[in-house]
């Protein structure tokens, strides 16, 4: 039972001094209306631990085919309204090269779970784009240990796989044919292979509780993850999920802020979905704990078809436009774009560890 006399200040002090809070304290922060106190604490911790630089990760959405059927996602296989596309390996390589010419130091290759990209095809793409001297992040879903191993050996540095929710019952309901247990196994495999581990959740899923979000945060700390991507759930009319009422913008910001307090030097993106709910969403997130932005580097022709949720921003813009637009936005809040690859500090020797396992 949470001690209701405990003030927000004592919880924030504890977080600041120990980087740890128990679940009831996390829930207290998620429930309180004193949001601004949490946001300014997170902004201070962000500044002290990861500084004012903002790391850019160019996102290439290379296929919207997906074999899974997640109830919330517009790319789900049962959605027959969506026009499907996939890029040929050479197109992915060309898009990546273009992105590096705009100064990006990290490329995120993201897709639905598309079986067209076999181990062989995917490994070739990875080893080709690694020649551009960039960090490579994969966000391509649940795979076997062998697949993750092959991609790591081909040169992938980071892997992004949101847990979505650690509530087992809710997970099973929202992700038919999938299991929380297997998703956790994937994250463990990714960790074992010395990738930088990125995970995260959606906030505002129908049936999600504050207590389960507190569990999610504790889970991330237990791994511990190197990167946390948190975004609001946005209802897609071509999916069978129920519509949620309420606006989860502030709650999503609070989750980011609490993650910053508890894991002060991880990378936290100001997620694109934040801009759907507020046109300054990403800039606000950057001032509540976030230190990364993932601008879209997908060719304009494909963007509108990668409709995970409706109202996606920048669907008519070009990779070049997004690159310069984001930089000017970042400058408008007195922050600067980082020039380095932006590894998580505690994982800088992962490449070395990985090499040792190869011998
Ligand atoms: N609203 C917001 N985010 C969504 N995602 C999937 N569907 C939605 C939605 N309707 C997120 C998931 C996934 C990421 C690529 O997009 O968290 O991991
Ligand atoms: Fe593609 Fe969930 S619908 S992974």
Tab-separated table of C-alpha atoms and ligand atoms in Angstrom:
chain	number	residue	atom	x	y	z
A	1	UNK	CA	0.000	0.000	0.000
A	2	UNK	CA	1.378	3.369	-0.907
A	3	UNK	CA	1.835	5.836	1.863
A	4	UNK	CA	-0.367	8.707	0.671
A	5	UNK	CA	1.420	11.188	2.906
A	6	UNK	CA	4.620	10.562	1.006
A	7	UNK	CA	5.071	13.639	-1.110
A	8	UNK	CA	5.942	13.735	-4.750
A	9	UNK	CA	9.183	15.419	-3.701
A	10	UNK	CA	10.320	12.501	-1.585
A	11	UNK	CA	9.679	10.089	-4.461
A	12	UNK	CA	11.504	12.305	-6.957
A	13	UNK	CA	14.379	12.718	-4.482
A	14	UNK	CA	14.621	8.984	-4.055
A	15	UNK	CA	14.654	8.486	-7.831
A	16	UNK	CA	17.298	11.182	-8.224
A	17	UNK	CA	19.559	9.713	-5.565
A	18	UNK	CA	19.136	5.988	-6.106
A	19	UNK	CA	17.761	5.538	-9.669
A	20	UNK	CA	15.267	3.138	-8.235
A	21	UNK	CA	11.643	3.201	-7.188
A	22	UNK	CA	9.340	0.404	-6.169
A	23	UNK	CA	6.242	-0.331	-8.206
A	24	UNK	CA	3.900	1.522	-5.867
A	25	UNK	CA	6.049	4.649	-6.167
A	26	UNK	CA	6.084	4.355	-9.948
A	27	UNK	CA	2.284	4.003	-9.912
A	28	UNK	CA	2.053	7.064	-7.680
A	29	UNK	CA	3.991	9.103	-10.242
A	30	UNK	CA	1.838	7.763	-13.064
A	31	UNK	CA	-1.335	8.719	-11.191
A	32	UNK	CA	-0.453	12.090	-9.711
A	33	UNK	CA	-1.528	15.254	-11.482
A	34	UNK	CA	1.714	17.003	-10.587
A	35	UNK	CA	3.131	16.146	-13.969
A	36	UNK	CA	5.341	19.189	-14.414
A	37	UNK	CA	7.442	18.287	-11.387
A	38	UNK	CA	8.180	14.900	-12.920
A	39	UNK	CA	8.929	16.429	-16.315
A	40	UNK	CA	11.401	18.972	-14.972
A	41	UNK	CA	13.168	16.329	-12.870
A	42	UNK	CA	13.502	14.127	-15.968
A	43	UNK	CA	14.737	17.034	-18.082
A	44	UNK	CA	17.418	17.808	-15.498
A	45	UNK	CA	18.536	14.157	-15.340
A	46	UNK	CA	18.588	13.976	-19.146
A	47	UNK	CA	20.815	17.058	-19.301
A	48	UNK	CA	23.181	15.755	-16.593
A	49	UNK	CA	23.576	12.249	-17.984
A	50	UNK	CA	23.198	12.392	-21.761
A	51	UNK	CA	23.559	16.110	-22.411
A	52	UNK	CA	21.895	18.440	-24.869
A	53	UNK	CA	22.742	16.588	-28.064
A	54	UNK	CA	19.887	14.882	-29.894
A	55	UNK	CA	20.723	11.699	-31.791
A	56	UNK	CA	18.969	11.161	-35.106
A	57	UNK	CA	18.097	7.678	-36.365
A	58	UNK	CA	16.914	7.478	-39.975
A	59	UNK	CA	13.914	5.198	-40.214
A	60	UNK	CA	13.453	3.172	-43.396
A	61	UNK	CA	10.090	1.402	-43.512
A	62	UNK	CA	11.019	-1.216	-46.056
A	63	UNK	CA	8.000	-3.556	-46.069
A	64	UNK	CA	4.466	-3.399	-44.726
A	65	UNK	CA	3.775	-7.123	-45.171
A	66	UNK	CA	3.209	-8.785	-41.820
A	67	UNK	CA	2.471	-12.379	-40.926
A	68	UNK	CA	1.159	-11.370	-37.485
A	69	UNK	CA	-2.290	-10.125	-36.621
A	70	UNK	CA	-1.925	-7.713	-33.683
A	71	UNK	CA	-5.319	-6.204	-32.933
A	72	UNK	CA	-4.022	-2.633	-32.724
A	73	UNK	CA	-1.839	-2.527	-35.829
A	74	UNK	CA	-2.813	-1.335	-39.312
A	75	UNK	CA	-0.242	-3.668	-40.871
A	76	UNK	CA	-1.905	-6.792	-39.406
A	77	UNK	CA	-2.333	-9.568	-41.951
A	78	UNK	CA	-6.141	-9.486	-41.746
A	79	UNK	CA	-6.251	-5.878	-42.872
A	80	UNK	CA	-7.224	-6.303	-46.521
A	81	UNK	CA	-7.729	-2.572	-47.100
A	82	UNK	CA	-4.041	-1.759	-46.970
A	83	UNK	CA	-1.941	-1.706	-50.155
A	84	UNK	CA	1.130	-3.839	-49.512
A	85	UNK	CA	4.649	-3.010	-50.680
A	86	UNK	CA	8.160	-4.229	-50.096
A	87	UNK	CA	11.509	-2.830	-51.198
A	88	UNK	CA	14.010	-4.937	-53.058
A	89	UNK	CA	17.359	-5.318	-51.267
A	90	UNK	CA	19.034	-2.916	-53.694
A	91	UNK	CA	16.366	-0.265	-53.014
A	92	UNK	CA	16.986	-0.600	-49.277
A	93	UNK	CA	20.701	-0.176	-49.851
A	94	UNK	CA	20.093	2.874	-52.065
A	95	UNK	CA	17.787	4.503	-49.500
A	96	UNK	CA	20.361	3.883	-46.794
A	97	UNK	CA	23.122	5.429	-48.860
A	98	UNK	CA	20.984	8.498	-49.466
A	99	UNK	CA	20.284	8.776	-45.728
A	100	UNK	CA	24.001	8.697	-44.930
A	101	UNK	CA	24.494	11.546	-47.413
A	102	UNK	CA	22.093	13.608	-45.293
A	103	UNK	CA	24.364	13.035	-42.316
A	104	UNK	CA	22.573	10.207	-40.536
A	105	UNK	CA	24.867	7.967	-38.485
A	106	UNK	CA	22.264	5.344	-37.588
A	107	UNK	CA	19.832	3.606	-39.902
A	108	UNK	CA	16.817	1.785	-38.530
A	109	UNK	CA	15.457	-0.845	-40.894
A	110	UNK	CA	11.854	-1.490	-39.926
A	111	UNK	CA	9.170	-3.732	-41.418
A	112	UNK	CA	6.281	-5.978	-40.564
A	113	UNK	CA	7.201	-9.617	-40.020
A	114	UNK	CA	7.788	-10.345	-43.700
A	115	UNK	CA	9.049	-13.807	-44.672
A	116	UNK	CA	10.341	-12.535	-48.026
A	117	UNK	CA	13.469	-11.356	-46.245
A	118	UNK	CA	15.160	-14.664	-45.564
A	119	UNK	CA	18.272	-14.903	-43.382
A	120	UNK	CA	20.329	-14.820	-46.521
A	121	UNK	CA	18.677	-11.766	-48.079
A	122	UNK	CA	18.625	-9.824	-44.827
A	123	UNK	CA	22.232	-10.643	-43.954
A	124	UNK	CA	23.389	-9.424	-47.359
A	125	UNK	CA	21.515	-6.144	-46.953
A	126	UNK	CA	23.045	-5.619	-43.509
A	127	UNK	CA	26.602	-6.350	-44.588
A	128	UNK	CA	26.243	-4.072	-47.623
A	129	UNK	CA	24.938	-1.103	-45.639
A	130	UNK	CA	27.545	-1.564	-42.904
A	131	UNK	CA	30.079	-0.500	-45.553
A	132	UNK	CA	28.689	3.040	-45.178
A	133	UNK	CA	30.198	3.245	-41.674
A	134	UNK	CA	26.910	3.593	-39.811
A	135	UNK	CA	25.244	1.977	-36.838
A	136	UNK	CA	22.480	-0.386	-37.952
A	137	UNK	CA	19.315	-0.992	-35.971
A	138	UNK	CA	16.843	-3.696	-36.926
A	139	UNK	CA	13.162	-3.524	-36.075
A	140	UNK	CA	11.757	-6.549	-37.877
A	141	UNK	CA	10.006	-8.497	-35.163
A	142	UNK	CA	10.235	-11.895	-33.532
A	143	UNK	CA	12.923	-14.213	-34.887
A	144	UNK	CA	14.788	-17.317	-33.796
A	145	UNK	CA	18.094	-17.133	-31.927
A	146	UNK	CA	19.833	-18.295	-35.131
A	147	UNK	CA	18.352	-15.431	-37.133
A	148	UNK	CA	19.286	-12.827	-34.535
A	149	UNK	CA	22.788	-14.341	-34.449
A	150	UNK	CA	23.145	-14.210	-38.236
A	151	UNK	CA	22.110	-10.545	-38.328
A	152	UNK	CA	24.471	-9.658	-35.511
A	153	UNK	CA	27.286	-11.376	-37.356
A	154	UNK	CA	26.335	-9.555	-40.558
A	155	UNK	CA	26.921	-6.315	-38.631
A	156	UNK	CA	23.652	-5.200	-37.023
A	157	UNK	CA	24.385	-3.241	-33.838
A	158	UNK	CA	20.991	-2.725	-32.250
A	159	UNK	CA	17.608	-4.392	-32.196
A	160	UNK	CA	14.299	-2.785	-31.462
A	161	UNK	CA	11.440	-4.952	-30.235
A	162	UNK	CA	8.797	-3.359	-28.095
A	163	UNK	CA	7.327	-5.649	-25.473
A	164	UNK	CA	4.094	-3.615	-25.972
A	165	UNK	CA	2.760	-4.705	-22.558
A	166	UNK	CA	4.001	-7.099	-19.888
A	167	UNK	CA	0.429	-7.903	-18.843
A	168	UNK	CA	0.265	-11.538	-19.953
A	169	UNK	CA	-3.516	-11.674	-20.336
A	170	UNK	CA	-3.705	-8.390	-22.226
A	171	UNK	CA	-0.753	-9.434	-24.394
A	172	UNK	CA	-2.469	-12.689	-25.382
A	173	UNK	CA	-5.689	-10.843	-26.167
A	174	UNK	CA	-4.029	-8.196	-28.342
A	175	UNK	CA	-1.529	-10.448	-30.100
A	176	UNK	CA	-3.316	-13.593	-31.290
A	177	UNK	CA	-0.975	-16.496	-31.976
A	178	UNK	CA	1.844	-14.795	-30.093
A	179	UNK	CA	2.936	-15.002	-26.472
A	180	UNK	CA	4.540	-12.710	-23.960
A	181	UNK	CA	6.877	-15.565	-23.086
A	182	UNK	CA	8.263	-15.769	-26.615
A	183	UNK	CA	8.598	-12.005	-26.885
A	184	UNK	CA	10.620	-11.994	-23.670
A	185	UNK	CA	12.712	-14.863	-25.054
A	186	UNK	CA	13.451	-12.721	-28.108
A	187	UNK	CA	14.650	-9.832	-25.942
A	188	UNK	CA	16.814	-12.219	-23.903
A	189	UNK	CA	18.368	-13.620	-27.094
A	190	UNK	CA	19.040	-10.110	-28.381
A	191	UNK	CA	20.727	-9.265	-25.097
A	192	UNK	CA	22.802	-12.464	-25.127
A	193	UNK	CA	24.059	-11.595	-28.599
A	194	UNK	CA	25.342	-8.220	-27.350
A	195	UNK	CA	23.052	-6.125	-29.432
A	196	UNK	CA	22.045	-2.835	-27.895
A	197	UNK	CA	18.546	-3.706	-26.754
A	198	UNK	CA	15.660	-1.401	-27.556
A	199	UNK	CA	12.177	-2.077	-26.270
A	200	UNK	CA	9.116	-0.123	-25.244
A	201	UNK	CA	5.364	-0.044	-24.930
A	202	UNK	CA	2.250	1.634	-26.185
A	203	UNK	CA	0.399	3.732	-23.644
A	204	UNK	CA	-3.399	3.814	-23.605
A	205	UNK	CA	-4.140	0.341	-24.900
A	206	UNK	CA	-7.687	-0.724	-24.086
A	207	UNK	CA	-7.534	-2.816	-20.918
A	208	UNK	CA	-4.096	-1.534	-19.854
A	209	UNK	CA	-3.773	-0.494	-16.210
A	210	UNK	CA	-1.441	1.948	-14.463
A	211	UNK	CA	-0.123	-0.974	-12.393
A	212	UNK	CA	0.745	-2.900	-15.549
A	213	UNK	CA	2.657	0.122	-16.888
A	214	UNK	CA	4.585	0.217	-13.600
A	215	UNK	CA	5.406	-3.477	-14.204
A	216	UNK	CA	6.575	-2.656	-17.745
A	217	UNK	CA	8.946	-0.002	-16.410
A	218	UNK	CA	10.316	-2.400	-13.768
A	219	UNK	CA	10.782	-5.052	-16.472
A	220	UNK	CA	12.865	-2.671	-18.627
A	221	UNK	CA	15.063	-1.888	-15.680
A	222	UNK	CA	15.537	-5.567	-14.915
A	223	UNK	CA	16.902	-6.388	-18.406
A	224	UNK	CA	18.305	-3.603	-18.462
A	225	UNK	CA	17.464	-2.094	-21.837
A	226	UNK	CA	19.628	0.426	-23.698
A	227	UNK	CA	16.796	2.217	-25.426
A	228	UNK	CA	13.110	2.744	-24.631
A	229	UNK	CA	10.575	3.723	-27.298
A	230	UNK	CA	7.241	4.682	-25.809
A	231	UNK	CA	4.313	5.988	-27.797
A	232	UNK	CA	0.595	6.542	-27.334
A	233	UNK	CA	-1.804	3.968	-28.780
A	234	UNK	CA	-3.720	5.490	-31.689
A	235	UNK	CA	-6.904	3.777	-32.822
A	236	UNK	CA	-6.906	2.512	-36.414
A	237	UNK	CA	-10.418	2.119	-37.907
A	238	UNK	CA	-9.394	-0.876	-40.040
A	239	UNK	CA	-8.518	-2.928	-36.963
A	240	UNK	CA	-10.851	-4.839	-34.618
A	241	UNK	CA	-9.614	-3.276	-31.375
A	242	UNK	CA	-12.015	-1.158	-29.362
A	243	UNK	CA	-11.582	2.592	-29.438
A	244	UNK	CA	-10.169	4.052	-26.236
A	245	UNK	CA	-11.494	7.243	-24.795
A	246	UNK	CA	-9.207	9.852	-23.388
A	247	UNK	CA	-5.943	11.369	-24.464
A	248	UNK	CA	-2.832	9.597	-23.371
A	249	UNK	CA	-0.318	12.232	-24.407
A	250	UNK	CA	0.568	13.291	-20.864
A	251	UNK	CA	0.649	9.747	-19.526
A	252	UNK	CA	3.017	8.735	-22.333
A	253	UNK	CA	5.268	11.676	-21.459
A	254	UNK	CA	5.245	10.545	-17.847
A	255	UNK	CA	6.327	7.035	-18.796
A	256	UNK	CA	9.275	8.522	-20.753
A	257	UNK	CA	10.139	10.816	-17.850
A	258	UNK	CA	10.077	7.994	-15.290
A	259	UNK	CA	12.256	5.833	-17.534
A	260	UNK	CA	14.756	8.699	-17.701
A	261	UNK	CA	14.758	9.009	-13.894
A	262	UNK	CA	15.329	5.292	-13.383
A	263	UNK	CA	17.730	4.662	-16.267
A	264	UNK	CA	19.476	8.014	-16.588
A	265	UNK	CA	21.804	7.290	-19.487
A	266	UNK	CA	19.691	5.191	-21.854
A	267	UNK	CA	18.480	6.492	-25.204
A	268	UNK	CA	14.857	7.578	-25.262
A	269	UNK	CA	13.287	8.621	-28.558
A	270	UNK	CA	10.680	11.317	-28.792
A	271	UNK	CA	8.380	9.013	-30.740
A	272	UNK	CA	6.634	9.997	-33.955
A	273	UNK	CA	3.184	9.063	-32.599
A	274	UNK	CA	3.550	11.922	-30.074
A	275	UNK	CA	3.283	14.371	-32.988
A	276	UNK	CA	-0.038	12.846	-34.003
A	277	UNK	CA	-1.595	13.925	-30.708
A	278	UNK	CA	0.157	17.293	-30.475
A	279	UNK	CA	1.931	19.056	-33.346
A	280	UNK	CA	4.803	19.835	-30.970
A	281	UNK	CA	4.715	16.389	-29.398
A	282	UNK	CA	8.266	15.340	-30.162
A	283	UNK	CA	9.725	18.658	-29.040
A	284	UNK	CA	7.794	18.429	-25.800
A	285	UNK	CA	9.064	14.868	-25.273
A	286	UNK	CA	12.642	16.076	-25.827
A	287	UNK	CA	12.068	18.391	-22.872
A	288	UNK	CA	10.648	15.646	-20.642
A	289	UNK	CA	13.483	13.131	-20.789
A	290	UNK	CA	13.885	12.122	-24.437
A	291	UNK	CA	17.185	12.536	-26.319
A	292	UNK	CA	16.612	10.815	-29.682
A	293	UNK	CA	14.433	11.434	-32.755
A	294	UNK	CA	13.761	8.938	-35.528
A	295	UNK	CA	12.999	10.960	-38.674
A	296	UNK	CA	11.389	9.172	-41.568
A	297	UNK	CA	13.856	8.343	-44.370
A	298	UNK	CA	11.441	6.204	-46.395
A	299	UNK	CA	10.881	7.382	-49.976
A	300	UNK	CA	7.705	9.499	-50.200
A	301	UNK	CA	5.910	7.040	-52.541
A	302	UNK	CA	5.787	4.345	-49.847
A	303	UNK	CA	5.159	6.378	-46.713
A	304	UNK	CA	1.369	6.477	-46.828
A	305	UNK	CA	1.149	2.691	-47.061
A	306	UNK	CA	3.115	2.129	-43.856
A	307	UNK	CA	0.029	2.991	-41.900
A	308	UNK	CA	0.463	1.386	-38.484
A	309	UNK	CA	-1.953	4.019	-37.192
A	310	UNK	CA	-3.831	6.819	-39.005
A	311	UNK	CA	-2.769	10.451	-39.067
A	312	UNK	CA	0.914	9.625	-39.446
A	313	UNK	CA	2.999	12.742	-39.894
A	314	UNK	CA	5.265	13.588	-42.873
A	315	UNK	CA	3.544	11.183	-45.313
A	316	UNK	CA	3.936	13.615	-48.209
A	317	UNK	CA	7.455	14.732	-47.322
A	318	UNK	CA	10.790	13.545	-48.683
A	319	UNK	CA	13.720	12.079	-46.728
A	320	UNK	CA	15.689	15.256	-47.431
A	321	UNK	CA	12.916	17.537	-46.209
A	322	UNK	CA	12.432	15.574	-42.957
A	323	UNK	CA	16.152	15.651	-42.240
A	324	UNK	CA	16.358	19.435	-42.405
A	325	UNK	CA	12.975	20.052	-40.837
A	326	UNK	CA	13.881	18.086	-37.727
A	327	UNK	CA	17.203	19.837	-37.320
A	328	UNK	CA	15.558	23.254	-37.337
A	329	UNK	CA	12.953	22.072	-34.835
A	330	UNK	CA	15.686	20.761	-32.544
A	331	UNK	CA	17.562	24.059	-32.806
A	332	UNK	CA	14.377	25.943	-31.917
A	333	UNK	CA	14.539	24.433	-28.403
A	334	UNK	CA	18.246	25.228	-28.054
A	335	UNK	CA	19.438	21.705	-28.605
A	336	UNK	CA	21.784	20.347	-31.263
A	337	UNK	CA	22.008	17.337	-33.509
A	338	UNK	CA	24.742	14.919	-32.422
A	339	UNK	CA	27.431	13.997	-34.930
A	340	UNK	CA	28.399	10.648	-33.390
A	341	UNK	CA	26.729	7.272	-33.803
A	342	UNK	CA	25.125	7.659	-30.394
A	343	UNK	CA	25.697	4.325	-28.714
A	344	UNK	CA	24.319	3.886	-25.239
A	345	UNK	CA	27.240	4.679	-22.957
A	346	UNK	CA	27.233	1.458	-20.976
A	347	UNK	CA	27.216	-0.603	-24.170
A	348	UNK	CA	30.241	0.920	-25.863
A	349	UNK	CA	32.252	-2.264	-25.456
A	350	UNK	CA	29.514	-4.541	-26.824
A	351	UNK	CA	31.248	-4.886	-30.169
A	352	UNK	CA	34.338	-6.104	-28.376
A	353	UNK	CA	32.342	-8.601	-26.307
A	354	UNK	CA	30.592	-9.793	-29.437
A	355	UNK	CA	33.914	-10.325	-31.201
A	356	UNK	CA	35.182	-12.361	-28.267
A	357	UNK	CA	32.232	-14.749	-28.597
A	358	UNK	CA	33.153	-15.284	-32.237
A	359	UNK	CA	36.605	-16.627	-31.433
B	1	LIG	N1	-0.916	3.115	-32.353
B	1	LIG	C1	0.311	3.462	-31.927
B	1	LIG	N2	1.392	2.667	-32.057
B	1	LIG	C2	1.215	1.472	-32.657
B	1	LIG	N3	2.066	0.464	-32.893
B	1	LIG	C3	1.393	-0.536	-33.497
B	1	LIG	N4	0.099	-0.198	-33.649
B	1	LIG	C4	-0.047	1.051	-33.125
B	1	LIG	C5	-1.142	1.930	-32.960
B	1	LIG	N5	-2.366	1.628	-33.384
B	1	LIG	C6	3.474	0.491	-32.473
B	1	LIG	C7	3.864	-0.793	-31.746
B	1	LIG	C8	4.979	-1.349	-32.596
B	1	LIG	C9	5.497	-0.124	-33.306
B	1	LIG	C10	6.283	-0.377	-34.541
B	1	LIG	O1	4.318	0.603	-33.585
B	1	LIG	O2	4.332	-0.463	-30.449
B	1	LIG	O3	5.985	-1.982	-31.855
B	2	LIG	FE1	2.772	-7.150	-37.498
B	2	LIG	FE2	1.869	-7.269	-34.997
B	2	LIG	S1	0.701	-6.912	-36.841
B	2	LIG	S2	3.836	-7.734	-35.694
